CSV table of C-alpha atoms in Angstrom, one decimal:
chain,number,residue,atom,x,y,z
A,1,MET,CA,-13.3,-5.4,-31.1
A,2,ARG,CA,-12.5,-2.6,-28.7
A,3,ARG,CA,-15.4,-1.1,-26.9
A,4,ALA,CA,-16.4,2.6,-27.5
A,5,LEU,CA,-14.4,4.9,-25.3
A,6,ASP,CA,-17.6,6.7,-24.3
A,7,ASP,CA,-18.5,3.7,-22.2
A,8,LEU,CA,-15.2,4.0,-20.3
A,9,VAL,CA,-15.6,7.8,-19.9
A,10,ASN,CA,-19.0,7.1,-18.3
A,11,ARG,CA,-17.5,4.5,-16.0
A,12,LEU,CA,-14.8,6.9,-14.9
A,13,GLY,CA,-17.2,9.9,-14.6
A,14,TRP,CA,-14.6,12.2,-16.2
A,15,GLN,CA,-15.2,14.0,-19.5
A,16,PHE,CA,-11.9,14.6,-21.2
A,17,GLN,CA,-11.3,18.0,-22.7
A,18,ASP,CA,-8.6,16.3,-24.8
A,19,PRO,CA,-9.8,12.8,-25.7
A,20,GLY,CA,-6.5,12.1,-27.3
A,21,LEU,CA,-5.0,11.8,-23.8
A,22,LEU,CA,-7.3,8.8,-23.0
A,23,GLU,CA,-6.4,7.2,-26.3
A,24,THR,CA,-2.8,7.5,-25.6
A,25,ALA,CA,-3.3,6.1,-22.0
A,26,LEU,CA,-4.9,3.0,-23.5
A,27,THR,CA,-2.2,2.4,-26.1
A,28,HIS,CA,0.4,-0.3,-25.1
A,29,ARG,CA,3.9,0.1,-26.4
A,30,SER,CA,3.4,-3.0,-28.5
A,31,ALA,CA,0.9,-1.0,-30.6
A,32,GLY,CA,3.2,1.9,-31.6
A,33,SER,CA,5.8,4.5,-30.5
A,34,ARG,CA,3.0,6.8,-29.3
A,35,ASN,CA,2.1,4.8,-26.2
A,36,ASN,CA,1.2,5.1,-22.6
A,37,GLU,CA,4.6,4.7,-20.9
A,38,ARG,CA,5.1,8.4,-20.2
A,39,LEU,CA,1.6,8.8,-18.9
A,40,GLU,CA,2.1,5.7,-16.7
A,41,PHE,CA,5.2,7.3,-15.2
A,42,LEU,CA,3.2,10.4,-14.4
A,43,GLY,CA,0.2,8.6,-13.0
A,44,ASP,CA,2.4,6.4,-10.8
A,45,ALA,CA,3.9,9.5,-9.2
A,46,VAL,CA,0.5,11.2,-8.6
A,47,LEU,CA,-1.0,8.0,-7.3
A,48,GLY,CA,1.8,7.4,-4.8
A,49,PHE,CA,1.5,10.9,-3.4
A,50,VAL,CA,-2.3,10.9,-3.1
A,51,ILE,CA,-2.4,7.6,-1.4
A,52,ALA,CA,0.4,8.6,1.0
A,53,GLU,CA,-1.4,11.8,1.9
A,54,TRP,CA,-4.7,9.9,2.3
A,55,LEU,CA,-3.2,7.3,4.6
A,56,TYR,CA,-1.4,10.0,6.6
A,57,GLN,CA,-4.7,11.7,7.3
A,58,ALA,CA,-6.7,8.5,7.9
A,59,PHE,CA,-4.3,6.7,10.2
A,60,THR,CA,-2.9,9.3,12.6
A,61,GLU,CA,-1.4,6.9,15.1
A,62,VAL,CA,0.6,4.5,12.9
A,63,SER,CA,4.3,4.7,12.3
A,64,GLU,CA,6.2,5.7,9.1
A,65,GLY,CA,7.0,2.0,8.5
A,66,GLN,CA,3.3,1.0,8.8
A,67,LEU,CA,2.2,3.8,6.5
A,68,SER,CA,4.8,2.6,3.9
A,69,ARG,CA,3.4,-1.0,4.1
A,70,LEU,CA,-0.1,0.2,3.8
A,71,ARG,CA,0.7,2.4,0.8
A,72,ALA,CA,2.6,-0.6,-0.8
A,73,SER,CA,-0.5,-2.8,-0.4
A,74,LEU,CA,-2.7,-0.2,-2.2
A,75,VAL,CA,-0.4,0.7,-5.1
A,76,LYS,CA,1.0,-2.8,-5.9
A,77,GLY,CA,0.3,-4.2,-9.3
A,78,GLU,CA,-2.2,-6.7,-8.1
A,79,THR,CA,-4.4,-4.1,-6.5
A,80,LEU,CA,-4.2,-1.8,-9.6
A,81,ALA,CA,-5.0,-4.6,-11.9
A,82,GLY,CA,-8.1,-5.5,-9.8
A,83,ILE,CA,-9.4,-1.9,-10.1
A,84,ALA,CA,-8.6,-2.0,-13.8
A,85,ARG,CA,-10.7,-5.1,-14.2
A,86,GLN,CA,-13.6,-3.5,-12.4
A,87,LEU,CA,-13.5,-0.8,-15.0
A,88,ASP,CA,-13.2,-3.5,-17.8
A,89,LEU,CA,-10.1,-1.5,-18.8
A,90,GLY,CA,-8.8,-4.5,-20.8
A,91,ASP,CA,-11.7,-4.1,-23.3
A,92,TYR,CA,-10.5,-0.7,-24.3
A,93,LEU,CA,-6.7,-1.3,-24.7
A,94,ARG,CA,-4.9,-0.9,-27.9
A,95,LEU,CA,-2.4,-3.7,-28.2
A,96,GLY,CA,-0.1,-5.0,-30.8
A,97,SER,CA,-1.0,-8.3,-32.6
A,98,GLY,CA,1.4,-10.3,-30.4
A,99,GLU,CA,0.0,-9.1,-27.2
A,100,LEU,CA,-3.5,-9.6,-28.5
A,101,LYS,CA,-2.8,-13.2,-29.3
A,102,SER,CA,-1.2,-13.9,-26.0
A,103,GLY,CA,-4.1,-12.3,-24.0
A,104,GLY,CA,-2.2,-9.2,-22.9
A,105,PHE,CA,-5.5,-7.5,-22.1
A,106,ARG,CA,-5.8,-9.8,-19.2
A,107,ARG,CA,-2.3,-9.5,-17.9
A,108,ASP,CA,-1.8,-7.8,-14.5
A,109,SER,CA,1.2,-5.8,-15.5
A,110,ILE,CA,-0.5,-4.3,-18.6
A,111,LEU,CA,-3.7,-3.6,-16.8
A,112,SER,CA,-2.0,-1.9,-13.8
A,113,ASP,CA,0.2,0.2,-16.2
A,114,ALA,CA,-2.8,1.3,-18.1
A,115,LEU,CA,-4.7,2.3,-15.0
A,116,GLU,CA,-1.7,4.5,-13.9
A,117,ALA,CA,-1.6,5.9,-17.5
A,118,VAL,CA,-5.3,6.8,-17.3
A,119,LEU,CA,-4.7,8.6,-14.0
A,120,GLY,CA,-1.8,10.5,-15.6
A,121,ALA,CA,-4.1,11.5,-18.5
A,122,ILE,CA,-6.7,12.8,-16.0
A,123,TYR,CA,-4.0,14.8,-14.2
A,124,LEU,CA,-2.9,16.4,-17.5
A,125,ASP,CA,-6.5,17.0,-18.6
A,126,GLY,CA,-8.0,18.3,-15.4
A,127,GLY,CA,-5.3,19.0,-12.9
A,128,PHE,CA,-4.2,17.6,-9.6
A,129,GLU,CA,-7.5,18.0,-7.7
A,130,ALA,CA,-9.4,16.1,-10.5
A,131,CYS,CA,-6.9,13.3,-10.4
A,132,LYS,CA,-7.0,13.2,-6.6
A,133,ALA,CA,-10.8,12.9,-6.6
A,134,MET,CA,-10.6,10.1,-9.2
A,135,ILE,CA,-8.1,8.2,-7.1
A,136,ARG,CA,-10.1,8.6,-4.0
A,137,THR,CA,-13.2,7.3,-5.8
A,138,LEU,CA,-11.4,4.3,-7.3
A,139,PHE,CA,-9.6,3.3,-4.1
A,140,ALA,CA,-12.3,4.0,-1.5
A,141,ASP,CA,-13.3,0.4,-1.0
A,142,ARG,CA,-9.6,-0.6,-0.7
A,143,LEU,CA,-9.0,2.0,1.9
A,144,GLY,CA,-12.1,0.9,3.8
A,145,GLU,CA,-10.7,-2.6,4.0
A,146,LEU,CA,-7.7,-1.3,5.9
A,147,SER,CA,-9.9,0.1,8.7
A,148,SER,CA,-9.0,-2.9,10.8
A,149,LEU,CA,-5.3,-2.4,11.3
A,150,ASP,CA,-4.3,-5.2,13.7
A,151,GLU,CA,-2.4,-7.0,11.0
A,152,HIS,CA,-0.5,-3.9,10.2
A,153,LYS,CA,0.4,-2.8,13.7
A,154,ASP,CA,3.8,-3.5,14.9
A,155,PRO,CA,4.3,-5.9,17.8
A,156,LYS,CA,5.1,-3.2,20.4
A,157,THR,CA,1.9,-1.5,19.7
A,158,ARG,CA,-0.1,-4.7,19.8
A,159,LEU,CA,1.5,-5.7,23.1
A,160,GLN,CA,0.7,-2.3,24.6
A,161,GLU,CA,-2.9,-2.5,23.5
A,162,TYR,CA,-3.2,-6.1,24.7
A,163,LEU,CA,-2.0,-5.1,28.2
A,164,GLN,CA,-4.0,-1.8,28.4
A,165,SER,CA,-7.2,-3.7,27.5
A,166,ARG,CA,-6.6,-6.0,30.5
A,167,LYS,CA,-5.6,-3.1,32.8
A,168,LEU,CA,-2.1,-4.6,33.2
A,169,VAL,CA,1.2,-2.7,33.6
A,170,LEU,CA,2.9,-1.6,30.5
A,171,PRO,CA,6.0,-3.5,29.3
A,172,VAL,CA,9.6,-2.5,30.2
A,173,TYR,CA,12.4,-3.0,27.6
A,174,GLU,CA,16.1,-3.3,28.6
A,175,VAL,CA,19.1,-3.7,26.4
A,176,LEU,CA,21.1,-6.7,27.6
A,177,GLY,CA,23.9,-6.6,25.1
A,178,VAL,CA,25.2,-5.1,22.0
A,179,SER,CA,27.8,-6.8,19.8
A,180,GLY,CA,29.4,-6.5,16.4
A,181,LYS,CA,31.0,-3.6,14.5
A,182,ALA,CA,29.3,-0.3,14.2
A,183,HIS,CA,27.8,-1.0,10.8
A,184,ARG,CA,26.7,-4.5,11.7
A,185,GLN,CA,25.6,-4.4,15.4
A,186,HIS,CA,23.5,-7.0,17.0
A,187,PHE,CA,21.2,-6.1,19.9
A,188,VAL,CA,19.7,-8.3,22.6
A,189,VAL,CA,16.7,-6.8,24.5
A,190,GLU,CA,14.7,-8.1,27.4
A,191,CYS,CA,10.9,-7.4,27.7
A,192,ARG,CA,9.2,-7.6,31.1
A,193,VAL,CA,5.6,-6.9,31.7
A,194,ASP,CA,5.4,-7.2,35.5
A,195,ALA,CA,7.7,-6.8,38.5
A,196,THR,CA,7.5,-10.5,39.6
A,197,GLY,CA,9.5,-11.9,36.7
A,198,GLU,CA,6.6,-14.1,35.7
A,199,HIS,CA,6.6,-12.7,32.1
A,200,VAL,CA,10.1,-12.1,30.8
A,201,VAL,CA,11.3,-12.8,27.2
A,202,ARG,CA,14.1,-11.7,25.0
A,203,GLY,CA,14.4,-10.5,21.4
A,204,GLU,CA,17.3,-9.9,19.0
A,205,GLY,CA,17.8,-7.7,16.0
A,206,SER,CA,20.2,-5.5,14.0
A,207,SER,CA,19.0,-2.4,15.9
A,208,ARG,CA,17.5,-1.7,19.3
A,209,ARG,CA,14.1,-1.0,17.7
A,210,ARG,CA,14.1,-4.4,15.9
A,211,ALA,CA,15.2,-6.2,19.0
A,212,GLU,CA,12.4,-4.6,21.0
A,213,GLN,CA,9.9,-5.5,18.3
A,214,SER,CA,11.1,-9.1,18.3
A,215,ALA,CA,10.9,-9.2,22.1
A,216,ALA,CA,7.3,-7.8,22.0
A,217,GLU,CA,6.3,-10.5,19.5
A,218,ASN,CA,7.7,-13.2,21.7
A,219,MET,CA,5.9,-11.7,24.7
A,220,LEU,CA,2.6,-11.8,22.8
A,221,MET,CA,3.1,-15.4,22.0
A,222,GLN,CA,3.9,-16.2,25.6
A,223,LEU,CA,0.8,-14.4,26.9
A,224,ASP,CA,-1.4,-16.0,24.3
A,225,ALA,CA,-0.1,-19.4,25.2
A,226,LYS,CA,-1.0,-18.8,28.9
A,227,ALA,CA,-4.3,-17.2,28.2
């Protein structure tokens, strides 16, 4: 039996002016034509923007690529399903008989879609700021887990910080060669961290940036091996 929606409302901390929005958000397409797919679409868009803005403000020194990876880790289905389980969202879902029998209320895809639909419902019911506040509440712990960014930093950044922490000279990158046609070029880059030639490695990639990142990764491995 589905639990009373008042319990979920209390968990969310949001009193709906239009309770029908929450009902729709919790209705899977297997249960009827009036389902949560459109709300899911809306919630997904709002969630992506709010998380992007939050990361932009929280991590001022990371690159666009790193921000994209961080956002992806926060809005992926597994993460959303985990938050949905914390809310016991599966207990409130309206599913068709087939999905009920197959345990759809436990499935990651159904739970993550339902969470996005609930966010879409809150956006329509209370506006952007209400939805933004809800997202920040639900994702606060996940964002806190990203406070240690070493695993998300690119190799060039990690190499620079490694050298700076040991008061060593910063690395020098030099392009040794470029081959291939314009749309499929291949770069070879040398990375040197001192003038004596003791630490010199190469990296390769389809762009200068990727080759430099490869070289930086190789330098880190060399320095770690000699530490």
